[in-house]
GROMACS .gro file of C-alpha atoms in nm:
model
  381
    1UNK     CA    1  -0.698  -1.496  -2.100
    2UNK     CA    2  -1.029  -1.345  -1.909
    3UNK     CA    3  -0.963  -1.174  -1.582
    4UNK     CA    4  -1.035  -1.438  -1.357
    5UNK     CA    5  -0.752  -1.663  -1.538
    6UNK     CA    6  -0.514  -1.367  -1.571
    7UNK     CA    7  -0.528  -1.345  -1.175
    8UNK     CA    8  -0.411  -1.702  -1.156
    9UNK     CA    9  -0.195  -1.791  -1.436
   10UNK     CA   10  -0.059  -1.489  -1.627
   11UNK     CA   11   0.318  -1.420  -1.619
   12UNK     CA   12   0.340  -1.687  -1.385
   13UNK     CA   13   0.504  -2.057  -1.459
   14UNK     CA   14   0.576  -2.365  -1.240
   15UNK     CA   15   0.920  -2.365  -1.098
   16UNK     CA   16   1.153  -2.536  -1.356
   17UNK     CA   17   1.368  -2.705  -1.113
   18UNK     CA   18   1.096  -2.870  -0.881
   19UNK     CA   19   0.767  -2.806  -1.058
   20UNK     CA   20   0.639  -2.621  -0.782
   21UNK     CA   21   0.289  -2.475  -0.870
   22UNK     CA   22   0.342  -2.172  -0.642
   23UNK     CA   23   0.610  -1.915  -0.730
   24UNK     CA   24   0.895  -1.971  -0.483
   25UNK     CA   25   1.048  -1.702  -0.241
   26UNK     CA   26   1.376  -1.657  -0.383
   27UNK     CA   27   1.535  -1.522  -0.054
   28UNK     CA   28   1.877  -1.433  -0.169
   29UNK     CA   29   2.064  -1.106  -0.218
   30UNK     CA   30   2.315  -1.240  -0.490
   31UNK     CA   31   2.351  -1.511  -0.785
   32UNK     CA   32   2.634  -1.717  -0.879
   33UNK     CA   33   2.786  -1.603  -1.221
   34UNK     CA   34   2.977  -1.844  -1.442
   35UNK     CA   35   3.210  -1.606  -1.567
   36UNK     CA   36   3.216  -1.227  -1.504
   37UNK     CA   37   2.885  -1.095  -1.681
   38UNK     CA   38   2.792  -1.451  -1.772
   39UNK     CA   39   2.476  -1.539  -1.550
   40UNK     CA   40   2.121  -1.664  -1.588
   41UNK     CA   41   1.952  -1.315  -1.613
   42UNK     CA   42   1.996  -1.241  -1.252
   43UNK     CA   43   2.292  -1.047  -1.059
   44UNK     CA   44   2.172  -0.871  -0.765
   45UNK     CA   45   1.859  -0.872  -0.606
   46UNK     CA   46   1.797  -0.498  -0.583
   47UNK     CA   47   1.825  -0.507  -0.952
   48UNK     CA   48   1.593  -0.819  -1.021
   49UNK     CA   49   1.464  -1.111  -0.827
   50UNK     CA   50   1.272  -1.421  -0.969
   51UNK     CA   51   0.971  -1.378  -0.750
   52UNK     CA   52   0.933  -0.994  -0.806
   53UNK     CA   53   0.967  -1.082  -1.167
   54UNK     CA   54   0.690  -1.308  -1.160
   55UNK     CA   55   0.456  -1.048  -0.982
   56UNK     CA   56   0.555  -0.767  -1.220
   57UNK     CA   57   0.455  -0.976  -1.516
   58UNK     CA   58   0.126  -1.061  -1.346
   59UNK     CA   59   0.056  -0.688  -1.271
   60UNK     CA   60   0.148  -0.598  -1.612
   61UNK     CA   61  -0.088  -0.863  -1.742
   62UNK     CA   62  -0.387  -0.764  -1.533
   63UNK     CA   63  -0.353  -0.401  -1.644
   64UNK     CA   64  -0.298  -0.498  -2.018
   65UNK     CA   65   0.018  -0.330  -2.005
   66UNK     CA   66   0.374  -0.439  -2.122
   67UNK     CA   67   0.585  -0.354  -1.821
   68UNK     CA   68   0.527  -0.385  -1.456
   69UNK     CA   69   0.761  -0.231  -1.175
   70UNK     CA   70   0.735  -0.327  -0.785
   71UNK     CA   71   0.830  -0.086  -0.523
   72UNK     CA   72   0.854  -0.098  -0.155
   73UNK     CA   73   0.532   0.104  -0.090
   74UNK     CA   74   0.285   0.307  -0.295
   75UNK     CA   75   0.468   0.595  -0.179
   76UNK     CA   76   0.800   0.480  -0.297
   77UNK     CA   77   0.631   0.424  -0.645
   78UNK     CA   78   0.508   0.770  -0.639
   79UNK     CA   79   0.840   0.884  -0.544
   80UNK     CA   80   0.994   0.717  -0.834
   81UNK     CA   81   0.771   0.870  -1.082
   82UNK     CA   82   0.831   1.220  -0.945
   83UNK     CA   83   1.195   1.142  -1.032
   84UNK     CA   84   1.114   1.157  -1.384
   85UNK     CA   85   1.087   1.530  -1.354
   86UNK     CA   86   1.331   1.818  -1.308
   87UNK     CA   87   1.346   2.141  -1.146
   88UNK     CA   88   1.116   2.388  -1.334
   89UNK     CA   89   0.853   2.103  -1.467
   90UNK     CA   90   0.498   2.128  -1.352
   91UNK     CA   91   0.238   1.868  -1.231
   92UNK     CA   92  -0.144   1.942  -1.264
   93UNK     CA   93  -0.298   1.734  -1.004
   94UNK     CA   94  -0.661   1.656  -0.870
   95UNK     CA   95  -0.738   1.849  -0.551
   96UNK     CA   96  -0.889   1.548  -0.376
   97UNK     CA   97  -0.651   1.290  -0.343
   98UNK     CA   98  -0.470   1.069  -0.078
   99UNK     CA   99  -0.301   1.294   0.198
  100UNK     CA  100   0.038   1.115   0.141
  101UNK     CA  101   0.043   1.183  -0.208
  102UNK     CA  102  -0.029   1.553  -0.152
  103UNK     CA  103   0.243   1.564   0.127
  104UNK     CA  104   0.520   1.417  -0.118
  105UNK     CA  105   0.404   1.670  -0.402
  106UNK     CA  106   0.333   1.981  -0.156
  107UNK     CA  107   0.608   1.926   0.096
  108UNK     CA  108   0.885   1.704  -0.057
  109UNK     CA  109   0.917   1.758  -0.464
  110UNK     CA  110   0.794   2.135  -0.438
  111UNK     CA  111   1.128   2.205  -0.279
  112UNK     CA  112   1.322   2.085  -0.554
  113UNK     CA  113   1.159   2.320  -0.777
  114UNK     CA  114   0.859   2.126  -0.915
  115UNK     CA  115   0.529   2.316  -0.930
  116UNK     CA  116   0.208   2.159  -0.842
  117UNK     CA  117  -0.137   2.246  -0.920
  118UNK     CA  118  -0.431   2.106  -0.730
  119UNK     CA  119  -0.739   2.160  -0.889
  120UNK     CA  120  -1.098   1.981  -0.958
  121UNK     CA  121  -1.081   1.774  -1.279
  122UNK     CA  122  -1.462   1.687  -1.334
  123UNK     CA  123  -1.420   1.902  -1.662
  124UNK     CA  124  -1.125   1.791  -1.885
  125UNK     CA  125  -1.138   2.133  -2.061
  126UNK     CA  126  -1.064   2.325  -1.727
  127UNK     CA  127  -0.747   2.102  -1.699
  128UNK     CA  128  -0.645   2.202  -2.026
  129UNK     CA  129  -0.632   2.577  -1.925
  130UNK     CA  130  -0.345   2.509  -1.682
  131UNK     CA  131  -0.110   2.339  -1.914
  132UNK     CA  132   0.214   2.520  -2.024
  133UNK     CA  133   0.523   2.457  -2.176
  134UNK     CA  134   0.633   2.338  -1.838
  135UNK     CA  135   0.375   2.091  -1.766
  136UNK     CA  136   0.509   1.721  -1.778
  137UNK     CA  137   0.260   1.532  -1.606
  138UNK     CA  138  -0.140   1.517  -1.484
  139UNK     CA  139  -0.190   1.317  -1.176
  140UNK     CA  140  -0.540   1.167  -1.129
  141UNK     CA  141  -0.712   0.950  -0.882
  142UNK     CA  142  -1.051   0.801  -0.969
  143UNK     CA  143  -1.263   0.731  -0.765
  144UNK     CA  144  -1.078   1.011  -0.573
  145UNK     CA  145  -0.994   0.930  -0.183
  146UNK     CA  146  -1.190   1.019  -0.004
  147UNK     CA  147  -1.453   1.202  -0.162
  148UNK     CA  148  -1.540   0.949  -0.427
  149UNK     CA  149  -1.504   1.179  -0.715
  150UNK     CA  150  -1.487   1.007  -1.042
  151UNK     CA  151  -1.257   1.184  -1.313
  152UNK     CA  152  -1.306   1.096  -1.712
  153UNK     CA  153  -0.971   0.903  -1.773
  154UNK     CA  154  -1.045   0.912  -2.128
  155UNK     CA  155  -1.111   1.263  -2.154
  156UNK     CA  156  -0.809   1.370  -1.936
  157UNK     CA  157  -0.590   1.141  -2.181
  158UNK     CA  158  -0.713   1.330  -2.492
  159UNK     CA  159  -0.595   1.657  -2.335
  160UNK     CA  160  -0.264   1.501  -2.216
  161UNK     CA  161  -0.171   1.359  -2.553
  162UNK     CA  162  -0.285   1.696  -2.705
  163UNK     CA  163   0.012   1.860  -2.529
  164UNK     CA  164   0.240   1.567  -2.507
  165UNK     CA  165   0.207   1.540  -2.130
  166UNK     CA  166   0.219   1.215  -1.913
  167UNK     CA  167  -0.112   1.101  -1.751
  168UNK     CA  168  -0.071   0.909  -1.434
  169UNK     CA  169  -0.360   0.704  -1.273
  170UNK     CA  170  -0.349   0.598  -0.922
  171UNK     CA  171  -0.577   0.302  -0.981
  172UNK     CA  172  -0.565   0.187  -0.600
  173UNK     CA  173  -0.944   0.207  -0.541
  174UNK     CA  174  -1.059   0.079  -0.875
  175UNK     CA  175  -0.822  -0.201  -0.937
  176UNK     CA  176  -0.770  -0.335  -1.281
  177UNK     CA  177  -1.066  -0.576  -1.201
  178UNK     CA  178  -1.301  -0.246  -1.203
  179UNK     CA  179  -1.088  -0.049  -1.492
  180UNK     CA  180  -0.804  -0.035  -1.701
  181UNK     CA  181  -0.651   0.325  -1.719
  182UNK     CA  182  -0.373   0.234  -1.990
  183UNK     CA  183  -0.676   0.110  -2.223
  184UNK     CA  184  -0.840   0.453  -2.154
  185UNK     CA  185  -0.534   0.633  -2.297
  186UNK     CA  186  -0.356   0.687  -1.973
  187UNK     CA  187   0.053   0.641  -2.002
  188UNK     CA  188   0.106   0.530  -1.626
  189UNK     CA  189  -0.078   0.334  -1.389
  190UNK     CA  190   0.019   0.345  -1.029
  191UNK     CA  191  -0.134   0.108  -0.740
  192UNK     CA  192  -0.077   0.073  -0.361
  193UNK     CA  193  -0.047  -0.299  -0.377
  194UNK     CA  194  -0.089  -0.285   0.017
  195UNK     CA  195  -0.476  -0.242  -0.056
  196UNK     CA  196  -0.712  -0.443  -0.276
  197UNK     CA  197  -0.461  -0.643  -0.482
  198UNK     CA  198  -0.271  -0.787  -0.166
  199UNK     CA  199  -0.594  -0.777  -0.015
  200UNK     CA  200  -0.509  -0.943   0.348
  201UNK     CA  201  -0.363  -0.660   0.534
  202UNK     CA  202  -0.044  -0.812   0.570
  203UNK     CA  203   0.203  -0.646   0.316
  204UNK     CA  204   0.307  -0.286   0.208
  205UNK     CA  205   0.413  -0.231  -0.148
  206UNK     CA  206   0.369  -0.020  -0.482
  207UNK     CA  207   0.353  -0.095  -0.844
  208UNK     CA  208   0.394   0.100  -1.161
  209UNK     CA  209   0.270  -0.060  -1.515
  210UNK     CA  210   0.317   0.117  -1.868
  211UNK     CA  211   0.349   0.037  -2.223
  212UNK     CA  212   0.612   0.261  -2.332
  213UNK     CA  213   0.950   0.077  -2.357
  214UNK     CA  214   1.148   0.394  -2.320
  215UNK     CA  215   0.942   0.494  -2.012
  216UNK     CA  216   0.983   0.158  -1.850
  217UNK     CA  217   1.356   0.157  -1.911
  218UNK     CA  218   1.379   0.521  -1.725
  219UNK     CA  219   1.172   0.373  -1.442
  220UNK     CA  220   1.362   0.040  -1.417
  221UNK     CA  221   1.682   0.259  -1.380
  222UNK     CA  222   1.555   0.469  -1.103
  223UNK     CA  223   1.383   0.130  -0.956
  224UNK     CA  224   1.742  -0.031  -0.931
  225UNK     CA  225   1.956   0.327  -0.854
  226UNK     CA  226   1.725   0.448  -0.568
  227UNK     CA  227   1.647   0.109  -0.459
  228UNK     CA  228   1.289   0.116  -0.310
  229UNK     CA  229   1.221  -0.227  -0.415
  230UNK     CA  230   1.021  -0.510  -0.205
  231UNK     CA  231   1.157  -0.812  -0.080
  232UNK     CA  232   1.079  -1.165  -0.205
  233UNK     CA  233   0.827  -1.255   0.058
  234UNK     CA  234   0.622  -0.974   0.037
  235UNK     CA  235   0.615  -1.023  -0.327
  236UNK     CA  236   0.484  -1.411  -0.259
  237UNK     CA  237   0.227  -1.248  -0.051
  238UNK     CA  238   0.087  -1.011  -0.322
  239UNK     CA  239   0.096  -1.292  -0.577
  240UNK     CA  240  -0.077  -1.513  -0.347
  241UNK     CA  241  -0.354  -1.240  -0.278
  242UNK     CA  242  -0.405  -1.154  -0.651
  243UNK     CA  243  -0.533  -1.498  -0.724
  244UNK     CA  244  -0.836  -1.409  -0.536
  245UNK     CA  245  -0.867  -1.062  -0.646
  246UNK     CA  246  -1.187  -1.134  -0.880
  247UNK     CA  247  -1.401  -1.323  -0.634
  248UNK     CA  248  -1.310  -1.054  -0.367
  249UNK     CA  249  -1.385  -0.771  -0.577
  250UNK     CA  250  -1.701  -0.902  -0.654
  251UNK     CA  251  -1.798  -0.945  -0.280
  252UNK     CA  252  -1.654  -0.598  -0.223
  253UNK     CA  253  -1.855  -0.442  -0.482
  254UNK     CA  254  -2.188  -0.637  -0.386
  255UNK     CA  255  -2.133  -0.538  -0.010
  256UNK     CA  256  -2.052  -0.175  -0.106
  257UNK     CA  257  -2.390  -0.130  -0.309
  258UNK     CA  258  -2.591  -0.289   0.010
  259UNK     CA  259  -2.409  -0.064   0.262
  260UNK     CA  260  -2.414   0.256   0.068
  261UNK     CA  261  -2.815   0.224  -0.003
  262UNK     CA  262  -2.817   0.159   0.377
  263UNK     CA  263  -2.659   0.466   0.473
  264UNK     CA  264  -2.825   0.689   0.220
  265UNK     CA  265  -3.154   0.610   0.369
  266UNK     CA  266  -3.041   0.638   0.731
  267UNK     CA  267  -3.192   0.926   0.921
  268UNK     CA  268  -2.876   1.030   1.101
  269UNK     CA  269  -2.665   1.038   0.781
  270UNK     CA  270  -2.638   1.363   0.589
  271UNK     CA  271  -2.476   1.259   0.248
  272UNK     CA  272  -2.310   0.923   0.109
  273UNK     CA  273  -2.043   0.975  -0.132
  274UNK     CA  274  -2.042   0.666  -0.374
  275UNK     CA  275  -2.015   0.668  -0.746
  276UNK     CA  276  -2.287   0.396  -0.808
  277UNK     CA  277  -2.573   0.613  -0.723
  278UNK     CA  278  -2.763   0.768  -1.017
  279UNK     CA  279  -2.731   1.127  -0.878
  280UNK     CA  280  -2.374   1.101  -0.814
  281UNK     CA  281  -2.210   1.393  -1.035
  282UNK     CA  282  -2.009   1.176  -1.251
  283UNK     CA  283  -2.229   0.858  -1.235
  284UNK     CA  284  -2.231   0.834  -1.635
  285UNK     CA  285  -1.860   0.829  -1.653
  286UNK     CA  286  -1.814   0.559  -1.391
  287UNK     CA  287  -2.064   0.341  -1.561
  288UNK     CA  288  -1.887   0.394  -1.850
  289UNK     CA  289  -1.508   0.349  -1.752
  290UNK     CA  290  -1.575   0.096  -1.474
  291UNK     CA  291  -1.703  -0.252  -1.440
  292UNK     CA  292  -1.856  -0.187  -1.120
  293UNK     CA  293  -1.863   0.109  -0.841
  294UNK     CA  294  -1.637  -0.075  -0.571
  295UNK     CA  295  -1.621  -0.121  -0.193
  296UNK     CA  296  -1.497   0.243  -0.097
  297UNK     CA  297  -1.790   0.461   0.050
  298UNK     CA  298  -1.779   0.828   0.277
  299UNK     CA  299  -2.036   0.977   0.442
  300UNK     CA  300  -2.109   1.264   0.646
  301UNK     CA  301  -2.333   1.303   0.959
  302UNK     CA  302  -2.628   1.562   1.025
  303UNK     CA  303  -2.491   1.831   1.228
  304UNK     CA  304  -2.132   1.797   1.083
  305UNK     CA  305  -1.994   1.750   1.467
  306UNK     CA  306  -1.638   1.597   1.513
  307UNK     CA  307  -1.745   1.448   1.823
  308UNK     CA  308  -2.034   1.271   1.654
  309UNK     CA  309  -1.814   1.094   1.430
  310UNK     CA  310  -1.565   1.028   1.685
  311UNK     CA  311  -1.828   0.841   1.879
  312UNK     CA  312  -1.956   0.646   1.588
  313UNK     CA  313  -1.585   0.524   1.506
  314UNK     CA  314  -1.555   0.418   1.877
  315UNK     CA  315  -1.877   0.229   1.878
  316UNK     CA  316  -1.824   0.002   1.565
  317UNK     CA  317  -1.751  -0.346   1.650
  318UNK     CA  318  -1.739  -0.525   1.297
  319UNK     CA  319  -1.562  -0.230   1.113
  320UNK     CA  320  -1.232  -0.187   1.223
  321UNK     CA  321  -1.069   0.166   1.309
  322UNK     CA  322  -0.756   0.138   1.123
  323UNK     CA  323  -0.542   0.303   0.854
  324UNK     CA  324  -0.542   0.161   0.500
  325UNK     CA  325  -0.818  -0.006   0.314
  326UNK     CA  326  -0.863  -0.283   0.046
  327UNK     CA  327  -0.843  -0.592   0.283
  328UNK     CA  328  -1.092  -0.851   0.350
  329UNK     CA  329  -1.197  -0.720   0.681
  330UNK     CA  330  -1.406  -0.387   0.676
  331UNK     CA  331  -1.214  -0.102   0.810
  332UNK     CA  332  -1.337   0.252   0.891
  333UNK     CA  333  -1.137   0.583   0.905
  334UNK     CA  334  -1.169   0.945   0.980
  335UNK     CA  335  -0.950   1.124   0.697
  336UNK     CA  336  -0.947   1.444   0.878
  337UNK     CA  337  -0.731   1.305   1.140
  338UNK     CA  338  -0.617   0.998   1.014
  339UNK     CA  339  -0.525   0.941   0.641
  340UNK     CA  340  -0.552   1.325   0.524
  341UNK     CA  341  -0.436   1.478   0.834
  342UNK     CA  342  -0.132   1.614   0.628
  343UNK     CA  343  -0.342   1.824   0.434
  344UNK     CA  344  -0.414   2.167   0.553
  345UNK     CA  345  -0.792   2.214   0.700
  346UNK     CA  346  -0.861   2.482   0.447
  347UNK     CA  347  -0.762   2.273   0.164
  348UNK     CA  348  -0.966   2.003   0.293
  349UNK     CA  349  -1.278   2.186   0.332
  350UNK     CA  350  -1.241   2.301  -0.024
  351UNK     CA  351  -1.312   1.965  -0.173
  352UNK     CA  352  -1.600   1.887   0.112
  353UNK     CA  353  -1.355   1.670   0.324
  354UNK     CA  354  -1.560   1.798   0.660
  355UNK     CA  355  -1.489   1.719   1.026
  356UNK     CA  356  -1.767   1.464   1.031
  357UNK     CA  357  -1.693   1.270   0.716
  358UNK     CA  358  -1.616   0.926   0.787
  359UNK     CA  359  -1.459   0.653   0.533
  360UNK     CA  360  -1.586   0.291   0.498
  361UNK     CA  361  -1.359   0.019   0.339
  362UNK     CA  362  -1.639  -0.241   0.290
  363UNK     CA  363  -1.494  -0.595   0.338
  364UNK     CA  364  -1.617  -0.922   0.230
  365UNK     CA  365  -1.827  -1.043   0.556
  366UNK     CA  366  -2.166  -1.103   0.560
  367UNK     CA  367  -2.335  -0.793   0.482
  368UNK     CA  368  -2.622  -0.817   0.757
  369UNK     CA  369  -2.334  -0.814   1.015
  370UNK     CA  370  -2.212  -0.485   0.856
  371UNK     CA  371  -2.546  -0.330   0.843
  372UNK     CA  372  -2.625  -0.412   1.218
  373UNK     CA  373  -2.279  -0.269   1.313
  374UNK     CA  374  -2.380   0.056   1.144
  375UNK     CA  375  -2.729   0.080   1.287
  376UNK     CA  376  -2.577   0.013   1.661
  377UNK     CA  377  -2.300   0.273   1.604
  378UNK     CA  378  -2.544   0.557   1.501
  379UNK     CA  379  -2.769   0.472   1.755
  380UNK     CA  380  -2.829   0.735   2.008
  381UNK     CA  381  -2.677   1.034   1.833
   0.00000   0.00000   0.00000
């Protein structure tokens, strides 16, 4: 199947009991057994649920993987991945990443003896220099949040395979519509389904997709044992959202390109971070490993004043000031005080995350309305 067909049909079958075309919401905690241990594949909904199964199969197909697993949030998915490790293990992570990921690495799992290295990853050879016998995982976001850096997944994958280290890629910003990390050599793909895949700002959920059977078995054990699983109604909402992922992403990308160009030419804007520009440091990598450049944009203001950024964010009328991203509506945020506030200021500034940086999640509205909204918000600075 082509992608636009897979989002609607992959892993999904009509309900055998009624013929319902939409996957039912199996709102049940347990399942009747004919005899002890003799059941129809489902025993208890923490372990398996038919609605969740359909979503997991669909996600695996979208990432061209074998096994999909869903969790109560993106952070629950990351928490589960970290539980593959033991005290003394080390993780090499990009230094430009979502604040919640940094927090769980630096303030939760570091307490249990896992060591994290946060480094720039624009050069795979620099990553290799840090690998020791204790290194067990390399953690990548691409595009990164919020500086929109692009990391060469295939290049990092070659290093990871050479040293028999897991490569995990957070594919939330790109979605499987724009890139498939497993095909580029990654071992693990993670998503915050809350964002583009669900797409309507009405559900919180995470997912992991892998190819390796043994790894899938370990993750399934942890999923069941630790229990951070989503409910069937949330799974239904994500399945419904995914059906329009391809058409939504086309519009996100189209609008993102227009807004990025508009901001780049605005006299009040210092710099625009968007991988579609030819002068982006890793534009060539983005062009090779992605199908398009997405709808996430960050920009800084001339003068780099916090009060200017706050003023603009308060004046937006179409862009909504809120946490999160990837919904049909356009969102704006201030990473330094919102999504990345848990990262120390000195660490934020190392990657260029200044006080005036504004992050936009460009939605699917009429792009002229979005341009006009930016114009009126920047007016008077």
